[in-house]
Amino acid sequence: MKASIDRVGIIGGGQLAWMMAKEAPSLGLQVVVQTPHSDDPAVELATETVFAEIADAKATATLAEKCDAITFENEFVDLEELSKLADRGVCFRPHLSALKPLLDKYHQRCFLRDWGLPVPQFFKLEPTETRPAECSFPLVMKARRHGYDGQGTAIVSTQSEFDAVWQRWGNPSILVEAFVPFDRELAAIAARNRAGEFAIYPIVETQQEAQVCRRVIAPAHLSDTAIAQCHSIAKTLLEKLEVVGLFGIELFLTRDEKILVNEIAPRTHNSGHFSLDACETSQFAQLLRVVSDRPLGSTAMKSNAAVMVNLLGYEVSRSDYREKRSAMEAIPNATVYWYGKTESRPGRKLGHVTVLVENPSIAMEIARSIETIWYSHA
Ligand code: ADP
């Protein structure tokens, strides 16, 4: 490994890489991305791009020649092939060993359980098996790999729905888990550097609709006990995996104030976008600090509270929605991030808006006014 890390490689060139690339100059860093398309968001900000699919490890070998350390926007990589690069001295942050237990949702659940971390009741279901009797309806079916934004997750209430989903997926081996009647969903963003320093952002509330994150409220209104549980889970996880990186941890808060882990993202996460405006160090700058071996930055909030709203596509269009963006920019203390994607499709994440607020009780009202502007059809 080079003594100083000046060029950071990112596997993936979507909005997460784009936001990391925006933060790089303030740390004197350059980024090089591996992404398939010339119109992917991060390409315009990257010093160089290796145009290839995320899982193309040969392309990652080329990426490695152009940078000093590699991190991930997207974890759907070919770990086996990347291990050969790591054996030849390519520096991955996080290390591949920290990703390995997480990429298959069933394996991830087993590791979390074995480390004593609280998870919903879960089962593995092989193609030849029938639904375990202990797991009653409603239940949640999850594809073991490559799920994101609710793709590969189905909440089902009857055996016929269950059968239909499984058949639609081609009857693969799946993860089946108990439906958690949560009070709220939460998320923690935590970082750990090579020196073992640990930092965690304020715990946020995330609100999903149809399994896709719609808005985030920071900080979540929680008891000290619940916050302490979240911190302890995050710290245990990052230390067990000896993470040199930044993870997003999705959590359930149950009605009796227990915290359960839903899912680990071994990278920056949608629930941490608020940190760009609301925290001393954004999650993107924090990951860059980790990758370039700097001390961690402060995760303290600069405002009392913040609300982040995702701008999801609701039609097929090539519009850049300039008028709607201007209307949202006119909201006091709002910042609009537009990822510059050339095509809008229903459900596609096109941008987000963060609004800093004094009083968290108005966060939902602000979110609704943003959504009214965004989803209204002219
Ligand atoms: P993805 O990897 O696609 O993001 P997740 O596993 O995070 O999938 O699930 C997406 C959403 O589905 C969660 O945010 C939550 O709203 C819902 N969900 C997932 N698992 C459960 C569960 N066991 N009980 C209740 N809701 C769940």
Short mmCIF file of C-alpha atoms in Angstrom, two decimals, residues 60-356:
data_model
loop_
_atom_site.label_atom_id
_atom_site.label_comp_id
_atom_site.label_asym_id
_atom_site.label_seq_id
_atom_site.Cartn_x
_atom_site.Cartn_y
_atom_site.Cartn_z
CA THR A 60 -11.46 -3.64 -10.87
CA ALA A 61 -7.85 -4.74 -11.55
CA THR A 62 -7.64 -1.78 -13.96
CA LEU A 63 -9.29 0.48 -11.37
CA ALA A 64 -6.66 -0.63 -8.83
CA GLU A 65 -3.89 0.57 -11.14
CA LYS A 66 -5.42 4.03 -11.15
CA CYS A 67 -5.90 4.52 -7.40
CA ASP A 68 -4.34 3.88 -3.98
CA ALA A 69 -7.31 2.24 -2.23
CA ILE A 70 -10.74 0.99 -3.28
CA THR A 71 -14.09 1.37 -1.58
CA PHE A 72 -17.61 0.38 -2.55
CA GLU A 73 -20.77 2.17 -3.51
CA ASN A 74 -22.31 -1.15 -4.34
CA GLU A 75 -21.57 -4.46 -2.66
CA PHE A 76 -22.85 -6.74 -5.42
CA VAL A 77 -19.31 -7.64 -6.43
CA ASP A 78 -17.52 -10.87 -7.27
CA LEU A 79 -15.75 -11.43 -3.95
CA GLU A 80 -13.91 -14.51 -5.05
CA GLU A 81 -12.27 -12.73 -7.96
CA LEU A 82 -11.61 -9.59 -5.90
CA SER A 83 -9.84 -11.73 -3.28
CA LYS A 84 -7.18 -12.53 -5.87
CA LEU A 85 -6.55 -8.80 -6.25
CA ALA A 86 -6.40 -8.38 -2.47
CA ASP A 87 -3.83 -11.22 -2.35
CA ARG A 88 -1.75 -9.24 -4.83
CA GLY A 89 -1.79 -6.24 -2.49
CA VAL A 90 -4.79 -4.21 -3.68
CA CYS A 91 -6.16 -2.26 -0.71
CA PHE A 92 -9.93 -2.59 -0.19
CA ARG A 93 -11.71 -0.55 2.47
CA PRO A 94 -13.68 -2.14 3.98
CA HIS A 95 -11.61 -5.34 3.72
CA LEU A 96 -13.27 -8.10 1.72
CA SER A 97 -13.45 -10.19 4.90
CA ALA A 98 -15.85 -7.61 6.35
CA LEU A 99 -18.14 -7.89 3.30
CA LYS A 100 -18.12 -11.66 3.04
CA PRO A 101 -20.56 -12.47 5.88
CA LEU A 102 -23.02 -9.82 4.68
CA LEU A 103 -23.67 -10.36 0.99
CA ASP A 104 -26.08 -13.26 1.42
CA LYS A 105 -29.01 -12.18 3.61
CA TYR A 106 -29.34 -15.61 5.18
CA HIS A 107 -25.63 -15.75 6.07
CA GLN A 108 -25.87 -12.19 7.36
CA ARG A 109 -28.71 -13.16 9.72
CA CYS A 110 -26.72 -16.18 10.98
CA PHE A 111 -23.63 -14.07 11.72
CA LEU A 112 -25.66 -11.41 13.52
CA ARG A 113 -27.40 -14.06 15.64
CA ASP A 114 -24.10 -15.80 16.44
CA TRP A 115 -22.60 -12.50 17.59
CA GLY A 116 -25.53 -12.07 19.97
CA LEU A 117 -27.14 -9.26 17.99
CA PRO A 118 -30.96 -9.17 18.02
CA VAL A 119 -32.63 -10.19 14.74
CA PRO A 120 -36.17 -11.23 13.75
CA GLN A 121 -36.91 -14.97 13.81
CA PHE A 122 -35.63 -16.36 10.49
CA PHE A 123 -35.36 -19.53 8.41
CA LYS A 124 -33.69 -20.66 5.24
CA LEU A 125 -36.03 -22.28 2.75
CA GLU A 126 -34.59 -24.56 0.08
CA PRO A 127 -36.39 -25.15 -3.24
CA THR A 128 -37.53 -28.62 -2.21
CA GLU A 129 -38.84 -27.62 1.23
CA THR A 130 -42.18 -26.30 2.41
CA ARG A 131 -42.81 -23.25 4.55
CA PRO A 132 -41.77 -23.87 8.17
CA ALA A 133 -44.86 -24.17 10.39
CA GLU A 134 -43.25 -21.96 13.10
CA CYS A 135 -43.25 -19.03 10.72
CA SER A 136 -46.89 -18.00 10.52
CA PHE A 137 -48.46 -15.31 8.34
CA PRO A 138 -47.83 -12.50 7.75
CA LEU A 139 -44.21 -13.26 6.98
CA VAL A 140 -41.43 -11.74 4.94
CA MET A 141 -39.75 -13.48 2.01
CA LYS A 142 -36.33 -12.24 0.97
CA ALA A 143 -34.09 -13.11 -1.94
CA ARG A 144 -30.75 -14.12 -0.44
CA ARG A 145 -28.67 -11.95 -2.73
CA HIS A 146 -28.88 -8.74 -4.73
CA GLY A 147 -31.95 -7.27 -3.05
CA TYR A 148 -32.24 -3.49 -2.84
CA ASP A 149 -34.99 -0.89 -2.45
CA GLY A 150 -37.50 -3.62 -1.72
CA GLN A 151 -36.61 -5.57 -4.90
CA GLY A 152 -36.38 -9.11 -3.62
CA THR A 153 -38.45 -8.49 -0.46
CA ALA A 154 -42.12 -9.47 -0.22
CA ILE A 155 -44.48 -9.29 2.72
CA VAL A 156 -47.11 -12.01 2.29
CA SER A 157 -50.25 -12.87 4.25
CA THR A 158 -51.44 -16.16 2.77
CA GLN A 159 -50.03 -19.43 1.49
CA SER A 160 -51.20 -18.67 -2.04
CA GLU A 161 -49.44 -15.29 -2.04
CA PHE A 162 -46.36 -17.03 -0.69
CA ASP A 163 -46.47 -19.66 -3.45
CA ALA A 164 -47.03 -17.05 -6.15
CA VAL A 165 -44.05 -14.91 -5.06
CA TRP A 166 -41.76 -17.91 -4.74
CA GLN A 167 -42.78 -19.16 -8.16
CA ARG A 168 -42.28 -15.69 -9.67
CA TRP A 169 -38.75 -15.68 -8.26
CA GLY A 170 -38.10 -19.12 -9.82
CA ASN A 171 -38.24 -21.12 -6.53
CA PRO A 172 -34.70 -20.30 -5.35
CA SER A 173 -33.31 -20.85 -1.84
CA ILE A 174 -34.70 -17.90 0.16
CA LEU A 175 -34.71 -16.27 3.57
CA VAL A 176 -38.06 -16.37 5.34
CA GLU A 177 -38.54 -14.26 8.41
CA ALA A 178 -41.16 -13.26 10.93
CA PHE A 179 -42.97 -10.02 10.14
CA VAL A 180 -41.96 -7.49 12.80
CA PRO A 181 -44.89 -5.24 13.76
CA PHE A 182 -42.46 -2.41 14.40
CA ASP A 183 -43.27 0.89 16.04
CA ARG A 184 -40.77 2.68 13.80
CA GLU A 185 -37.82 1.94 11.56
CA LEU A 186 -34.47 3.43 12.50
CA ALA A 187 -31.01 3.58 11.01
CA ALA A 188 -27.50 4.04 12.30
CA ILE A 189 -24.51 5.16 10.27
CA ALA A 190 -21.22 4.21 11.90
CA ALA A 191 -17.59 4.39 10.87
CA ARG A 192 -14.38 2.78 12.05
CA ASN A 193 -10.88 3.61 10.85
CA ARG A 194 -7.63 1.65 10.69
CA ALA A 195 -6.59 2.94 14.10
CA GLY A 196 -9.81 1.46 15.55
CA GLU A 197 -11.49 4.83 16.19
CA PHE A 198 -15.30 4.50 16.11
CA ALA A 199 -17.87 7.19 15.35
CA ILE A 200 -21.63 7.03 15.03
CA TYR A 201 -24.12 9.54 13.64
CA PRO A 202 -27.31 10.51 15.43
CA ILE A 203 -29.81 7.66 15.10
CA VAL A 204 -32.47 8.54 12.54
CA GLU A 205 -36.03 7.48 11.86
CA THR A 206 -36.58 6.15 8.34
CA GLN A 207 -40.00 5.91 6.74
CA GLN A 208 -40.53 3.33 4.03
CA GLU A 209 -43.46 2.96 1.65
CA ALA A 210 -43.75 -0.22 -0.40
CA GLN A 211 -40.35 -1.15 1.09
CA VAL A 212 -38.64 1.95 -0.35
CA CYS A 213 -37.26 4.73 1.84
CA ARG A 214 -39.32 7.89 1.41
CA ARG A 215 -38.07 10.14 4.20
CA VAL A 216 -35.63 10.34 7.08
CA ILE A 217 -35.96 12.35 10.28
CA ALA A 218 -32.80 13.22 12.18
CA PRO A 219 -32.44 12.67 15.03
CA ALA A 220 -35.13 10.09 15.82
CA HIS A 221 -37.08 10.86 18.96
CA LEU A 222 -35.91 8.00 21.21
CA SER A 223 -35.28 7.12 24.84
CA ASP A 224 -31.68 7.02 26.04
CA THR A 225 -32.04 3.25 26.44
CA ALA A 226 -33.04 2.78 22.81
CA ILE A 227 -30.17 5.01 21.63
CA ALA A 228 -27.74 3.04 23.79
CA GLN A 229 -29.00 -0.25 22.26
CA CYS A 230 -28.45 1.11 18.73
CA HIS A 231 -24.94 2.30 19.61
CA SER A 232 -24.02 -1.00 21.17
CA ILE A 233 -25.26 -2.97 18.13
CA ALA A 234 -23.29 -0.75 15.73
CA LYS A 235 -20.11 -0.90 17.78
CA THR A 236 -20.27 -4.67 18.23
CA LEU A 237 -20.86 -5.16 14.53
CA LEU A 238 -18.03 -2.93 13.32
CA GLU A 239 -15.62 -4.36 15.86
CA LYS A 240 -16.52 -8.01 15.20
CA LEU A 241 -15.94 -7.43 11.49
CA GLU A 242 -12.87 -5.26 12.12
CA VAL A 243 -14.39 -2.82 9.69
CA VAL A 244 -12.23 -0.14 8.14
CA GLY A 245 -15.09 1.68 6.50
CA LEU A 246 -18.56 3.08 7.08
CA PHE A 247 -21.73 1.02 7.39
CA GLY A 248 -25.45 1.80 7.29
CA ILE A 249 -27.43 -0.34 9.73
CA GLU A 250 -31.20 -0.61 9.29
CA LEU A 251 -33.07 -1.30 12.51
CA PHE A 252 -36.58 -1.97 13.81
CA LEU A 253 -37.82 -0.39 17.03
CA THR A 254 -40.47 -2.71 18.46
CA ARG A 255 -43.47 -1.57 20.47
CA ASP A 256 -41.80 -2.77 23.67
CA GLU A 257 -38.71 -0.65 22.92
CA LYS A 258 -36.46 -3.43 21.70
CA ILE A 259 -34.12 -2.88 18.79
CA LEU A 260 -33.76 -5.57 16.09
CA VAL A 261 -31.33 -5.46 13.20
CA ASN A 262 -32.98 -5.57 9.79
CA GLU A 263 -30.11 -5.18 7.37
CA ILE A 264 -26.50 -4.09 7.09
CA ALA A 265 -25.26 -2.02 4.15
CA PRO A 266 -21.44 -2.11 4.10
CA ARG A 267 -21.24 1.41 2.61
CA THR A 268 -22.77 4.84 2.74
CA HIS A 269 -26.55 4.70 2.97
CA ASN A 270 -29.63 6.68 1.98
CA SER A 271 -30.47 7.15 5.66
CA GLY A 272 -27.25 9.15 6.07
CA HIS A 273 -27.78 11.70 3.30
CA PHE A 274 -28.99 14.26 5.85
CA SER A 275 -25.39 14.41 7.14
CA LEU A 276 -24.29 16.35 4.03
CA ASP A 277 -26.07 19.44 5.35
CA ALA A 278 -26.83 18.66 8.97
CA CYS A 279 -23.56 17.25 10.36
CA GLU A 280 -20.04 18.56 10.85
CA THR A 281 -18.73 15.69 8.69
CA SER A 282 -20.94 14.06 6.09
CA GLN A 283 -21.08 10.27 5.80
CA PHE A 284 -19.31 10.63 2.43
CA ALA A 285 -16.46 12.74 3.83
CA GLN A 286 -16.25 10.32 6.76
CA LEU A 287 -15.79 7.32 4.47
CA LEU A 288 -13.14 9.23 2.51
CA ARG A 289 -11.41 10.03 5.80
CA VAL A 290 -11.41 6.34 6.69
CA VAL A 291 -10.19 5.24 3.28
CA SER A 292 -7.37 7.80 3.30
CA ASP A 293 -6.32 6.91 6.87
CA ARG A 294 -7.28 10.17 8.52
CA PRO A 295 -8.72 10.57 12.01
CA LEU A 296 -12.53 10.42 12.01
CA GLY A 297 -14.46 13.70 11.78
CA SER A 298 -17.13 14.90 14.18
CA THR A 299 -20.60 13.45 13.61
CA ALA A 300 -22.31 16.20 15.61
CA MET A 301 -25.33 17.90 14.08
CA LYS A 302 -25.09 21.56 13.10
CA SER A 303 -28.84 22.08 13.43
CA ASN A 304 -31.37 20.90 15.97
CA ALA A 305 -32.96 18.53 13.49
CA ALA A 306 -33.25 17.75 9.80
CA VAL A 307 -35.63 16.06 7.43
CA MET A 308 -34.55 14.35 4.21
CA VAL A 309 -37.03 13.46 1.48
CA ASN A 310 -36.18 11.19 -1.46
CA LEU A 311 -37.31 12.36 -4.87
CA LEU A 312 -38.50 9.14 -6.49
CA GLY A 313 -39.43 8.95 -10.14
CA TYR A 314 -43.16 8.64 -10.77
CA GLU A 315 -43.23 8.44 -14.59
CA VAL A 316 -41.02 7.63 -17.55
CA SER A 317 -39.57 10.94 -18.65
CA ARG A 318 -36.42 12.78 -19.67
CA SER A 319 -37.45 15.97 -17.89
CA ASP A 320 -34.99 17.57 -15.49
CA TYR A 321 -37.95 18.92 -13.44
CA ARG A 322 -36.36 22.37 -13.18
CA GLU A 323 -39.53 24.10 -12.02
CA LYS A 324 -40.21 21.64 -9.24
CA ARG A 325 -36.60 21.82 -8.14
CA SER A 326 -36.78 25.64 -7.95
CA ALA A 327 -39.98 25.44 -5.91
CA MET A 328 -38.32 23.06 -3.44
CA GLU A 329 -35.18 25.21 -3.29
CA ALA A 330 -37.36 28.13 -2.18
CA ILE A 331 -38.23 26.32 1.07
CA PRO A 332 -36.22 27.97 3.89
CA ASN A 333 -33.06 26.02 4.83
CA ALA A 334 -33.61 23.47 2.05
CA THR A 335 -30.91 21.99 -0.15
CA VAL A 336 -31.93 20.06 -3.25
CA TYR A 337 -29.60 17.35 -4.57
CA TRP A 338 -30.31 16.35 -8.13
CA TYR A 339 -28.36 13.30 -9.26
CA GLY A 340 -28.44 14.22 -12.95
CA LYS A 341 -29.88 10.90 -14.14
CA THR A 342 -30.90 11.20 -17.76
CA GLU A 343 -34.10 9.21 -17.45
CA SER A 344 -36.82 9.14 -14.83
CA ARG A 345 -38.64 5.86 -14.17
CA PRO A 346 -41.22 5.04 -11.49
CA GLY A 347 -39.44 4.37 -8.19
CA ARG A 348 -35.99 5.47 -9.40
CA LYS A 349 -34.09 7.67 -6.93
CA LEU A 350 -33.55 10.93 -8.84
CA GLY A 351 -32.52 13.23 -6.02
CA HIS A 352 -33.24 14.22 -2.46
CA VAL A 353 -33.98 17.32 -0.43
CA THR A 354 -32.71 18.05 3.06
CA VAL A 355 -34.25 20.76 5.20
CA LEU A 356 -32.64 21.88 8.46
#
